[in-house]
């Protein structure tokens, strides 16, 4: 399977500031990809580049093998829900479904209708009067009904209450199971990402810090605790992501594909949240050159 | 049909929890041969988790010989735990109750009992015994 | 995309239809009566001109007719309104609400999206303004026939085809303001200012100079000259409007054979018996608009006769037969400008709005 998203050296600049820089990714298909990072790290920029709302300032990006928003066919293969789920507040829920069928060659009105009923939305109600959760569900229904191969969601649940968030993710996962659509969603809630994503990209400081299958990332990152020592003494295939020392003890987060043989270390598994935080902290150190890590080949 | 639930704080990965819950259901007789497991779609629609997680759990159960997937239909229980092992439940339960009594009388509180049990179980597991 | 553009435009279309309908009903209902009124006026005018004791006939329109006439003048505002309320929000509102991110990720390209919105609402603007112009021009026929002033700066933009050009231009101006500024209210304000600037410049700087005006020399007519001052200057002889029906009169001056204008001092020297300020009984302050007091009338006529030996009247004007050329020409210019701006909008949305 080819990559759903293939970026090389991708960058976007607004006047003087680079919102995204040196972004190189090959995201495999049939995944639910989580894009995590602090606010302002470039998540929205990357996603908007992927759907053609922005043009790159540097590098290139290919989505499903084509240039984003190149033509109606390409547009039809990618679904998008922007941050804050914009809807036409003057149009009703039903009219939004009509909008979908007018503006898309392939639009599954029947399924969308069923879903609207399931969600308990009133077709006649103006979209401007919907709650945040209802609006998000409407936007998701619209995006899924065009039967895209890739669905891109920009912080879809950021401003939703816990119940609305759970219901949104339920809807999303059910659709993924039913239609095997690839998903890329951005979030600053790692707990959600942990739940639904099987591939994660950490974006911090406008750069990709790490990207890979969640399973492989968790298998290759370990927390080592042991007596205080100098980190430059470690074997070369162990890369230190984060190190902290007390006067007696050293704690490291290392990435390695090989076994850890030194008996002085206590080796622990690490959770996704801790892994993400470590990479985000590493990026936060100003003035350090960061390396991009890619785990998991394109399958 | 059984229903799954996930505990975020149990320290056990989601797919493991699903596997455990199926096994538990088999042990307790909630599932018998021929019963269908919930479809992947229904599980993710309820739990809001990645479908691959469910697929992985079902694959492992299939690997253990407990379930079998029928293309286009669903995943079905093929065998329950053998009757002999079912028969062993009664005496084993009695022995366990005795052991718990002893631990209590030795002054262990709930947490210590659980820690002791888990630690022993894991060590045995690592040695390939349990 | 056509259906969506139309659906988004529905509320505004309804308002426009309602207003047009109301105006149409009012105009149709009163047209017959207005026609009759002016027919009577024409008869009375003819009689008055034939008689020597009749200074003039004037017509007073009733309150309703005055109101309707006012609506007719509102036609000059309509293209600006179209630009501000239909053009500026067209794209700006989408940017403001972020809905362009919804629209541009369906399966239509932005070019098609913009083209359809422009076409649907642009066409509606032109048609609505055209209908209004049709109604106003038709209803005002009796008035225009009587006043014969449709070529003047005021009425030229409120009759026939020019409003269509203005509407197209105003609309597209609003669209590009919204496209570049991305906020509805600032775009609306910018549209008004820009539209006014263009309209005023074209009306007062360009249009008078498209064709060179004609000049006509007339002898001074003692019965057709008044005495007074305009703009608060020193009093002098004031020529009345010459009889050039439906021409566009730029100006009328009294000059001598060398082209020098008639000054107040010259009049004072030649005709001391006229009421200059500080000499004899007070005269009227502004233009003589009514019958001149008996004694003054004779003094005035003899003054004019005296001065007509050396002075004559020169009228600068566009002849009436240039009216339609300028109407179609100006409409075409505004349409072409609108197309050019629309073209720029397409370029911008394709290459720069990212």
XYZ file of C-alpha atoms in Angstrom:
783
model
C 0.000 0.000 0.000
C 1.352 3.407 -0.824
C 1.500 6.257 1.596
C -1.633 8.312 2.141
C 0.545 11.285 2.932
C 4.001 11.758 1.503
C 5.837 14.940 2.467
C 9.467 15.799 1.845
C 11.108 18.906 3.173
C 7.694 20.442 3.502
C 7.626 23.925 4.961
C 5.260 26.848 5.252
C 6.226 30.387 6.063
C 4.088 33.343 7.032
C 6.134 36.479 6.502
C 9.115 35.924 8.736
C 7.962 32.968 10.758
C 8.141 29.339 9.645
C 4.978 27.673 10.874
C 6.242 24.297 9.629
C 9.717 23.339 8.612
C 11.647 20.403 7.138
C 8.674 18.128 7.425
C 9.350 14.706 5.909
C 6.745 12.000 6.427
C 5.465 8.839 4.820
C 2.215 7.998 6.495
C 0.963 4.514 5.646
C -2.614 3.819 4.642
C -5.312 2.100 6.682
C -4.262 3.797 9.891
C -5.788 6.209 12.307
C -3.000 8.736 12.625
C -2.723 11.042 15.599
C -0.943 14.350 15.116
C 0.028 15.670 18.527
C 1.868 18.701 19.687
C 1.515 21.921 21.592
C -0.622 24.741 20.255
C 1.104 26.710 17.558
C 3.379 23.829 16.671
C 2.180 23.636 13.094
C -0.516 20.948 13.287
C -3.179 23.050 11.589
C -0.640 24.187 9.004
C 0.313 20.620 8.121
C -3.283 19.497 7.840
C -4.293 22.482 5.729
C -1.351 21.807 3.429
C -2.598 18.245 3.087
C -6.054 19.295 1.927
C -4.921 22.112 -0.316
C -6.080 25.079 1.743
C -2.460 26.201 1.885
C 0.400 26.094 -0.576
C 3.876 25.019 0.565
C 6.612 27.596 0.858
C 9.210 24.836 0.594
C 9.272 21.155 -0.273
C 6.343 19.141 -1.538
C 3.453 17.040 -0.365
C 1.478 14.315 -2.065
C -1.784 12.963 -0.709
C -3.066 9.618 -2.019
C -0.520 10.008 -4.742
C -1.831 13.344 -5.985
C -1.347 17.034 -5.339
C -3.831 18.377 -2.792
C -6.915 20.095 -4.232
C -5.537 19.689 -7.731
C -8.875 18.817 -9.312
C -12.377 17.688 -8.331
C -11.367 14.020 -8.272
C -8.573 14.661 -5.808
C -10.881 16.824 -3.718
C -13.412 14.009 -3.679
C -10.978 11.516 -2.218
C -10.146 13.579 0.864
C -12.590 14.652 3.551
C -11.802 17.514 5.922
C -13.213 18.979 9.091
C -11.561 22.261 10.044
C -10.947 23.460 13.573
C -14.111 24.732 15.251
C -16.115 22.775 12.672
C -17.404 25.648 10.524
C -20.947 25.312 9.247
C -23.283 27.711 7.485
C -25.266 29.047 10.411
C -28.084 30.212 8.151
C -28.631 26.812 6.579
C -30.496 24.010 8.285
C -29.103 20.558 9.058
C -31.029 19.100 6.131
C -29.735 21.795 3.821
C -26.192 20.912 4.792
C -26.823 17.386 3.569
C -28.177 18.845 0.353
C -25.050 20.969 0.131
C -23.021 17.786 0.379
C -24.860 16.166 -2.486
C -24.661 19.312 -4.628
C -20.947 19.814 -4.130
C -19.757 16.213 -4.269
C -19.979 13.769 -7.131
C -20.039 10.851 -4.720
C -22.278 11.480 -1.738
C -24.043 8.796 0.239
C -27.225 10.622 1.191
C -28.907 7.534 2.615
C -26.189 6.818 5.161
C -25.901 10.472 6.070
C -29.659 10.640 6.611
C -29.582 7.575 8.826
C -26.739 8.986 10.850
C -28.545 12.309 11.338
C -31.529 10.390 12.681
C -29.287 8.298 14.892
C -27.718 11.432 16.299
C -31.147 12.827 17.013
C -30.551 16.007 15.019
C -33.542 17.969 13.800
C -33.267 18.415 10.049
C -35.085 21.710 10.115
C -32.908 23.275 12.768
C -30.494 25.962 11.673
C -26.908 24.887 12.006
C -26.090 28.044 13.898
C -28.312 26.891 16.751
C -26.601 23.539 17.223
C -24.416 22.815 20.212
C -20.680 22.362 19.695
C -20.982 18.602 19.845
C -23.879 18.517 17.402
C -22.029 20.754 14.977
C -18.993 18.508 15.150
C -21.152 15.464 14.468
C -22.803 17.205 11.508
C -19.422 18.153 10.071
C -18.173 14.583 10.534
C -21.286 13.167 8.873
C -20.789 15.471 5.908
C -17.125 14.595 5.563
C -17.743 10.848 5.786
C -20.706 10.824 3.432
C -18.565 11.701 0.457
C -16.835 8.361 0.987
C -13.306 9.707 1.122
C -10.218 7.524 1.130
C -8.597 9.838 3.644
C -10.301 11.838 6.365
C -8.450 14.775 7.895
C -9.690 16.263 11.160
C -8.195 19.366 12.786
C -8.676 19.198 16.562
C -12.244 17.979 16.139
C -12.937 17.430 19.821
C -10.857 20.181 21.390
C -13.767 22.307 22.497
C -16.261 19.544 23.259
C -17.437 18.342 26.647
C -16.436 14.781 27.607
C -19.693 13.183 26.531
C -19.755 14.936 23.163
C -16.129 14.003 22.689
C -16.802 10.345 23.411
C -19.788 10.288 21.069
C -17.777 11.920 18.313
C -15.011 9.333 18.622
C -17.577 6.544 18.698
C -19.052 7.820 15.445
C -15.612 8.167 13.915
C -14.378 4.714 14.917
C -17.555 3.044 13.768
C -17.137 4.627 10.355
C -13.495 3.597 10.203
C -14.461 0.007 10.995
C -17.221 0.029 8.426
C -15.540 1.789 5.520
C -11.828 1.343 6.241
C -11.038 4.994 5.639
C -7.613 6.302 6.660
C -7.789 9.067 9.237
C -5.390 11.809 10.266
C -6.541 13.746 13.268
C -4.760 16.333 15.339
C -5.208 16.691 19.051
C -3.490 18.020 22.075
C -5.165 15.370 24.233
C -2.826 12.395 24.220
C -5.371 10.244 26.027
C -7.726 10.441 23.036
C -4.869 9.715 20.666
C -3.897 6.698 22.707
C -7.402 5.367 22.463
C -8.072 5.654 18.784
C -4.756 6.044 16.978
C -2.368 3.371 15.840
C 0.159 5.746 14.273
C 1.400 8.914 15.886
C 3.283 11.995 14.703
C 4.700 14.394 17.274
C 4.956 17.946 15.998
C 6.711 20.469 18.190
C 8.659 23.594 17.444
C 7.268 23.544 13.881
C 9.102 20.292 13.179
C 8.302 16.608 13.212
C 9.965 15.155 16.290
C 9.009 11.533 15.884
C 6.617 9.503 13.777
C 5.683 5.835 13.677
C 3.311 3.010 14.561
C 2.309 3.302 18.190
C 3.181 -0.318 18.883
C 6.661 0.026 17.417
C 7.286 3.291 19.196
C 6.306 1.828 22.535
C 8.387 -1.264 21.878
C 11.491 0.688 21.014
C 11.423 3.310 23.732
C 12.363 2.413 27.292
C 12.799 4.172 30.561
C 16.120 3.266 32.170
C 16.705 3.947 35.826
C 19.991 3.335 37.515
C 22.917 4.761 39.418
C 24.139 8.124 38.295
C 26.293 7.989 35.207
C 27.482 9.820 32.161
C 25.159 9.378 29.214
C 27.909 9.534 26.640
C 28.996 6.085 27.790
C 25.974 4.359 26.328
C 26.138 1.978 23.345
C 25.798 3.756 20.025
C 22.514 2.149 19.047
C 20.798 3.642 22.081
C 19.683 7.178 21.537
C 18.939 9.274 24.562
C 15.765 11.229 24.166
C 15.667 12.633 27.647
C 17.950 12.458 30.625
C 17.560 13.602 34.194
C 19.953 13.209 37.081
C 19.832 13.487 40.815
C 23.017 13.255 42.848
C 22.627 9.459 43.028
C 20.369 8.455 40.217
C 20.047 8.813 36.466
C 16.825 8.362 34.605
C 16.890 8.097 30.835
C 14.412 7.734 28.054
C 16.162 5.906 25.254
C 15.166 4.750 21.839
C 16.744 1.557 20.624
C 15.891 -1.374 18.439
C 18.239 -3.723 20.177
C 18.117 -5.282 23.647
C 19.403 -3.504 26.700
C 21.981 -5.728 28.227
C 23.488 -3.605 30.960
C 22.254 -5.145 34.227
C 22.710 -1.914 36.153
C 19.632 -0.480 34.488
C 16.088 -1.079 35.522
C 14.225 -1.164 32.230
C 10.612 -0.121 32.085
C 8.042 0.241 29.433
C 6.783 3.704 28.775
C 3.309 4.932 27.992
C 2.439 6.947 24.916
C 1.745 10.099 26.880
C 5.159 10.054 28.532
C 6.807 9.393 25.198
C 5.040 12.300 23.562
C 5.802 14.618 26.451
C 9.479 13.690 26.358
C 9.738 14.554 22.666
C 7.830 17.755 23.193
C 10.141 18.755 26.005
C 13.132 17.957 23.878
C 11.809 20.210 21.145
C 11.179 22.938 23.649
C 14.870 23.292 24.425
C 15.711 26.371 22.457
C 18.601 26.418 20.101
C 19.018 22.668 19.892
C 18.971 20.998 16.537
C 16.332 18.339 16.561
C 16.383 15.133 14.659
C 13.431 13.582 13.024
C 12.864 9.948 13.784
C 10.906 7.606 11.642
C 9.925 4.182 12.770
C 7.995 1.692 10.796
C 8.371 1.512 7.070
C 5.631 2.117 4.587
C 3.774 -1.142 4.351
C -23.689 -11.587 23.402
C -21.193 -10.154 25.832
C -20.362 -6.508 26.239
C -16.869 -5.117 26.653
C -15.722 -2.360 28.928
C -12.312 -0.746 29.194
C -10.534 0.545 32.221
C -8.079 3.291 31.373
C -6.221 3.068 34.639
C -5.798 -0.680 34.930
C -2.327 -0.627 33.447
C -3.319 -3.369 31.038
C -3.373 -2.499 27.372
C -6.815 -2.269 25.761
C -6.419 -5.299 23.521
C -5.265 -7.370 26.481
C -8.338 -6.302 28.411
C -10.566 -7.496 25.591
C -8.787 -10.852 25.466
C -9.092 -11.217 29.221
C -12.768 -10.365 29.176
C -13.490 -13.022 26.544
C -11.531 -15.602 28.509
C -13.332 -14.630 31.695
C -16.664 -14.949 29.956
C -15.721 -18.388 28.759
C -14.665 -19.416 32.246
C -17.827 -18.128 33.810
C -19.966 -19.834 31.204
C -21.300 -16.561 29.759
C -20.021 -17.684 26.383
C -20.350 -21.159 24.962
C -19.428 -22.804 21.692
C -21.253 -21.282 18.750
C -21.882 -17.898 20.365
C -20.913 -14.884 18.298
C -18.565 -12.262 19.649
C -19.622 -8.622 19.131
C -18.656 -7.369 15.693
C -15.638 -5.108 15.417
C -17.923 -2.320 14.309
C -20.152 -2.643 17.339
C -17.230 -2.816 19.752
C -15.564 0.335 18.434
C -18.883 2.122 18.203
C -19.391 1.514 21.881
C -15.863 1.935 23.208
C -14.456 4.494 20.725
C -11.230 2.583 20.193
C -9.243 1.731 17.118
C -10.685 -1.212 15.133
C -7.203 -2.718 14.856
C -7.183 -3.120 18.616
C -10.255 -5.331 18.438
C -8.890 -7.198 15.446
C -5.682 -7.876 17.311
C -7.586 -9.229 20.328
C -9.757 -11.451 18.174
C -6.700 -12.692 16.267
C -4.998 -13.657 19.492
C -8.072 -15.507 20.671
C -8.195 -17.248 17.333
C -4.516 -18.131 17.708
C -5.309 -19.650 21.080
C -7.933 -21.775 19.415
C -10.820 -20.260 21.307
C -12.590 -18.479 18.483
C -12.769 -18.627 14.718
C -13.569 -15.852 12.242
C -16.072 -16.583 9.508
C -15.584 -14.185 6.594
C -18.480 -11.825 6.105
C -20.373 -13.198 9.105
C -18.429 -12.582 12.306
C -16.269 -14.201 14.958
C -17.618 -17.224 16.775
C -16.579 -19.171 19.835
C -15.260 -22.576 18.796
C -14.572 -24.202 22.085
C -14.939 -23.446 25.683
C -12.396 -24.421 28.261
C -12.413 -28.173 28.407
C -14.717 -29.906 30.787
C -11.818 -31.336 32.682
C -10.457 -27.950 33.409
C -14.008 -26.833 34.272
C -14.239 -29.652 36.689
C -11.033 -28.559 38.317
C -12.584 -25.199 39.145
C -14.358 -26.337 42.264
C -11.409 -27.770 44.157
C -9.112 -25.000 42.924
C -11.544 -22.416 44.234
C -11.589 -24.098 47.619
C -7.796 -24.160 47.772
C -7.665 -20.480 46.876
C -10.122 -19.634 49.620
C -7.940 -21.508 52.064
C -4.863 -19.639 50.943
C -6.641 -16.301 51.261
C -7.653 -17.223 54.795
C -4.056 -18.006 55.674
C -2.774 -14.741 54.209
C -5.359 -12.790 56.210
C -4.476 -14.519 59.424
C -0.778 -13.744 58.733
C -1.755 -10.080 58.817
C -1.604 -9.182 55.120
C -3.987 -6.468 53.965
C -5.757 -6.523 50.577
C -3.043 -4.656 48.734
C -0.262 -6.882 50.021
C -2.235 -10.013 49.110
C -2.796 -8.729 45.602
C 0.831 -7.633 45.200
C 2.088 -10.992 46.389
C -0.257 -12.815 44.056
C 0.628 -10.666 41.031
C 4.338 -10.865 41.678
C 4.321 -14.624 42.071
C 2.108 -15.061 39.038
C 4.355 -12.918 36.878
C 7.488 -14.673 37.961
C 5.959 -18.023 37.206
C 4.704 -16.681 33.929
C 8.183 -15.515 33.029
C 9.564 -18.897 33.847
C 7.007 -20.427 31.541
C 5.200 -22.304 34.245
C 1.945 -20.415 34.662
C -22.872 24.954 -6.823
C -25.548 27.055 -8.494
C -28.131 25.741 -6.080
C -25.922 26.509 -3.105
C -25.179 30.050 -4.307
C -28.844 30.636 -4.830
C -29.758 29.214 -1.441
C -27.208 31.461 0.275
C -28.609 34.428 -1.612
C -32.258 33.664 -0.924
C -32.852 36.149 1.874
C -31.311 39.043 -0.019
C -33.194 38.091 -3.163
C -36.445 38.080 -1.240
C -35.815 41.599 0.050
C -34.978 42.826 -3.431
C -38.060 41.189 -4.934
C -40.245 42.687 -2.251
C -38.895 46.162 -2.786
C -39.093 45.910 -6.554
C -42.646 44.684 -6.329
C -43.626 47.539 -4.027
C -41.998 50.093 -6.301
C -43.610 48.536 -9.363
C -47.053 48.651 -7.814
C -46.644 52.267 -6.729
C -45.333 53.346 -10.101
C -47.947 51.508 -12.106
C -50.710 52.864 -9.921
C -49.617 56.477 -10.244
C -48.349 56.566 -13.806
C -51.684 57.359 -15.373
C -52.329 60.244 -13.032
C -48.838 61.648 -13.521
C -49.247 61.519 -17.278
C -52.495 63.418 -17.011
C -50.971 65.995 -14.673
C -48.199 66.756 -17.121
C -50.578 66.875 -20.059
C -52.516 69.597 -18.291
C -49.273 71.371 -17.485
C -48.186 71.243 -21.108
C -51.464 72.789 -22.229
C -51.251 75.543 -19.646
C -47.650 76.196 -20.603
C -48.530 76.538 -24.270
C -51.301 78.989 -23.441
C -48.992 80.994 -21.213
C -46.283 81.259 -23.828
C -48.809 82.490 -26.360
C -50.091 85.142 -23.955
C -48.061 88.244 -23.137
C -49.319 88.732 -19.618
C -48.386 85.322 -18.289
C -44.999 85.176 -16.651
C -44.847 81.426 -16.398
C -46.500 78.194 -15.291
C -45.128 75.910 -12.630
C -46.175 72.462 -11.605
C -46.438 71.258 -8.016
C -46.328 67.559 -7.469
C -48.276 66.062 -4.595
C -46.594 64.370 -1.625
C -46.842 60.863 -3.080
C -45.436 61.889 -6.417
C -42.604 63.697 -4.697
C -41.858 60.553 -2.748
C -41.869 58.477 -5.884
C -39.593 60.935 -7.577
C -37.286 60.505 -4.637
C -37.366 56.749 -5.153
C -36.340 57.445 -8.702
C -33.300 59.295 -7.468
C -32.542 56.411 -5.156
C -31.681 54.547 -8.314
C -28.348 56.288 -8.242
C -27.662 54.734 -4.849
C -28.738 51.207 -5.759
C -25.474 50.141 -7.435
C -23.586 51.208 -4.334
C -26.037 49.278 -2.156
C -25.602 46.250 -4.367
C -21.857 46.473 -3.933
C -22.037 46.913 -0.184
C -24.754 44.409 0.704
C -24.465 41.813 -2.034
C -20.866 42.110 -3.201
C -18.792 42.737 -0.084
C -20.232 39.932 2.071
C -20.155 37.387 -0.754
C -16.632 36.191 -0.005
C -15.788 38.158 3.141
C -18.477 36.439 5.182
C -17.148 33.032 4.225
C -13.656 33.991 5.347
C -14.951 35.531 8.544
C -16.899 32.416 9.513
C -14.324 29.966 8.208
C -16.928 28.343 5.968
C -14.565 28.647 3.016
C -12.700 25.774 4.666
C -15.870 23.741 4.370
C -16.647 24.830 0.819
C -13.126 24.403 -0.563
C -12.817 20.840 0.703
C -15.908 19.478 -0.963
C -15.429 18.431 -4.581
C -15.574 21.798 -6.343
C -12.488 23.828 -7.092
C -12.246 27.339 -5.704
C -12.360 28.740 -9.194
C -15.706 27.111 -9.870
C -16.947 28.156 -6.459
C -16.068 31.802 -7.069
C -17.295 31.766 -10.650
C -20.705 30.439 -9.685
C -21.174 32.852 -6.794
C -20.116 35.764 -8.995
C -22.400 34.695 -11.805
C -25.494 34.042 -9.702
C -25.397 37.136 -7.532
C -23.846 39.329 -10.227
C -26.596 38.472 -12.646
C -29.184 39.094 -9.964
C -27.628 42.503 -9.271
C -27.734 43.519 -12.908
C -31.254 42.238 -13.451
C -32.621 43.856 -10.303
C -31.010 47.191 -11.084
C -32.115 46.905 -14.703
C -35.701 46.310 -13.685
C -35.609 49.247 -11.321
C -34.116 51.475 -14.000
C -36.794 50.351 -16.405
C -39.519 51.211 -13.930
C -38.030 54.583 -13.033
C -37.344 55.592 -16.635
C -40.858 54.602 -17.672
C -42.568 56.328 -14.782
C -40.467 59.498 -15.200
C -41.246 59.883 -18.889
C -43.765 62.716 -18.388
C -41.361 64.542 -16.087
C -38.441 64.096 -18.443
C -40.502 65.210 -21.397
C -41.419 68.409 -19.580
C -37.984 69.189 -18.143
C -35.931 67.927 -21.071
C -32.980 67.581 -18.775
C -32.133 63.892 -18.898
C -28.633 64.506 -20.234
C -27.564 66.507 -17.191
C -25.076 65.133 -14.697
C -27.776 64.297 -12.217
C -30.241 62.356 -14.301
C -27.810 60.723 -16.692
C -26.943 58.015 -14.162
C -30.552 57.430 -13.157
C -32.071 56.502 -16.457
C -31.856 53.850 -19.141
C -28.759 51.634 -19.339
C -26.053 53.291 -17.259
C -27.375 51.917 -13.945
C -26.698 48.393 -15.223
C -23.049 49.173 -15.765
C -22.821 50.776 -12.350
C -24.468 47.765 -10.737
C -22.067 45.302 -12.340
C -19.122 47.433 -11.338
C -20.354 48.123 -7.810
C -21.004 44.445 -7.238
C -17.599 43.289 -8.401
C -15.938 46.077 -6.453
C -17.638 44.755 -3.326
C -16.519 41.227 -4.113
C -12.880 42.118 -4.484
C -12.937 44.248 -1.370
C -14.286 41.248 0.515
C -11.769 38.935 -1.086
C -8.765 41.060 -0.192
C -9.864 42.424 3.169
C -11.531 39.211 4.389
C -13.737 41.053 6.909
C -17.289 42.060 6.021
C -17.633 45.471 7.664
C -14.298 46.929 6.541
C -14.986 45.541 3.076
C -18.362 47.269 3.005
C -16.825 50.569 4.035
C -14.067 50.266 1.467
C -16.577 49.458 -1.251
C -18.596 52.593 -0.580
C -15.551 54.822 -0.641
C -14.031 53.252 -3.737
C -17.319 53.196 -5.612
C -18.023 56.849 -4.869
C -14.524 57.831 -5.904
C -14.818 56.067 -9.246
C -18.331 57.290 -9.997
C -17.558 60.892 -9.110
C -14.303 60.883 -11.054
C -15.923 59.428 -14.137
C -18.953 61.708 -13.960
C -17.120 64.984 -13.413
C -13.699 64.391 -14.938
C -14.043 61.788 -17.669
C -17.501 62.061 -19.109
C -17.364 65.793 -19.914
C -14.166 65.256 -21.879
C -15.027 62.221 -23.947
C -16.413 64.383 -26.763
C -15.468 68.005 -27.171
C -18.467 70.121 -26.353
C -20.133 72.369 -28.862
C -20.294 76.109 -28.494
C -23.221 78.199 -29.583
C -23.346 81.947 -29.836
C -26.614 83.671 -29.179
C -27.455 87.362 -29.215
C -28.547 88.752 -25.886
C -32.304 88.529 -25.603
C -33.665 91.361 -23.475
C -36.709 89.380 -22.464
C -34.656 86.426 -21.382
C -31.953 87.922 -19.183
C -32.087 88.417 -15.464
C -30.142 90.485 -13.019
C -28.642 89.290 -9.837
C -25.626 87.590 -8.396
C -24.730 83.999 -8.165
C -22.600 82.457 -5.437
C -22.636 85.711 -3.487
C -20.486 87.568 -6.023
C -21.148 91.088 -7.300
C -24.392 91.414 -9.269
C -24.345 91.151 -13.047
C -26.532 90.073 -15.937
C -27.578 86.416 -15.665
C -28.520 84.626 -18.845
C -31.469 82.267 -18.640
C -31.180 78.707 -19.793
C -31.223 78.628 -23.584
C -33.645 76.452 -25.431
C -31.586 73.351 -26.142
C -33.914 70.503 -25.274
C -32.254 67.397 -23.809
C -28.790 68.805 -24.353
C -26.195 68.665 -21.621
C -25.388 72.252 -20.857
C -21.959 72.773 -19.337
C -22.159 76.542 -18.912
C -23.431 79.808 -20.328
C -21.470 83.027 -20.293
C -21.868 86.551 -21.585
C -18.732 87.565 -23.470
C -17.630 90.243 -25.886
C -16.244 89.612 -29.355
C -12.789 89.116 -27.912
C -14.051 86.527 -25.470
C -13.776 88.583 -22.294
C -16.540 88.006 -19.790
C -19.051 90.648 -18.820
C -18.062 92.094 -15.453
C -20.216 93.615 -12.797
C -18.290 96.868 -13.111
C -19.131 97.124 -16.815
C -22.813 96.600 -16.105
C -22.712 99.177 -13.329
C -21.047 101.684 -15.640
C -23.479 101.117 -18.527
C -26.678 100.688 -16.565
C -26.513 102.763 -13.413
C -30.247 102.619 -12.933
C -30.179 98.936 -12.002
C -30.322 98.162 -8.287
C -26.749 97.624 -7.288
C -26.135 97.202 -3.564
C -25.813 100.597 -1.890
C -27.515 102.491 -4.749
C -31.240 103.042 -4.766
C -33.968 100.552 -3.750
C -32.837 97.093 -2.793
C -33.081 94.414 -5.463
C -33.415 90.691 -4.982
C -30.428 89.000 -3.414
C -30.230 85.916 -5.573
C -31.181 85.121 -9.089
C -34.292 86.845 -10.266
C -36.763 84.075 -10.116
C -40.083 85.779 -10.327
C -41.566 88.713 -12.115
C -39.341 91.749 -12.017
C -40.851 94.913 -10.510
C -42.243 97.051 -13.342
C -39.726 99.922 -13.316
C -36.766 97.638 -13.052
C -38.012 95.540 -15.981
C -37.774 98.478 -18.426
C -34.362 99.521 -17.094
C -33.177 95.925 -17.456
C -34.407 95.575 -21.024
C -32.840 98.834 -22.143
C -29.594 97.810 -20.399
C -29.467 94.540 -22.242
C -30.261 96.162 -25.562
C -27.439 98.607 -24.917
C -24.906 95.941 -24.043
C -25.938 93.569 -26.862
C -24.040 95.778 -29.231
C -20.763 94.506 -27.821
C -21.743 91.377 -25.897
C -23.293 88.057 -26.791
C -24.074 84.801 -25.032
C -21.942 81.671 -25.444
C -23.358 78.305 -24.419
C -21.092 75.283 -23.984
C -22.966 72.001 -24.301
C -23.141 68.453 -25.552
C -25.804 68.114 -28.207
C -28.776 65.905 -27.463
C -27.914 63.439 -30.196
C -24.854 62.303 -28.239
C -26.992 61.054 -25.347
C -27.279 57.430 -26.406
C -23.674 57.172 -27.499
C -22.539 58.272 -24.088
C -25.103 56.045 -22.349
C -23.945 52.897 -24.094
C -20.314 53.946 -24.021
C -20.276 54.586 -20.299
C -22.165 51.377 -19.576
C -19.628 49.472 -21.632
C -16.706 51.065 -19.815
C -18.132 50.090 -16.431
C -18.842 46.555 -17.628
C -15.333 46.149 -18.945
C -13.934 47.442 -15.667
C -16.127 44.960 -13.817
C -14.839 42.106 -15.981
C -11.247 43.168 -15.403
C -11.744 43.214 -11.648
C -13.500 39.855 -11.804
C -10.541 38.442 -13.688
C -8.234 39.671 -10.974
C -10.444 37.987 -8.385
C -9.950 34.663 -10.113
C -6.208 35.087 -10.260
C -6.099 36.066 -6.609
C -8.164 33.175 -5.348
C -6.151 30.676 -7.306
C -2.679 31.855 -6.462
C -2.693 34.141 -3.517
C -5.453 33.159 -1.117
C -3.323 30.409 0.400
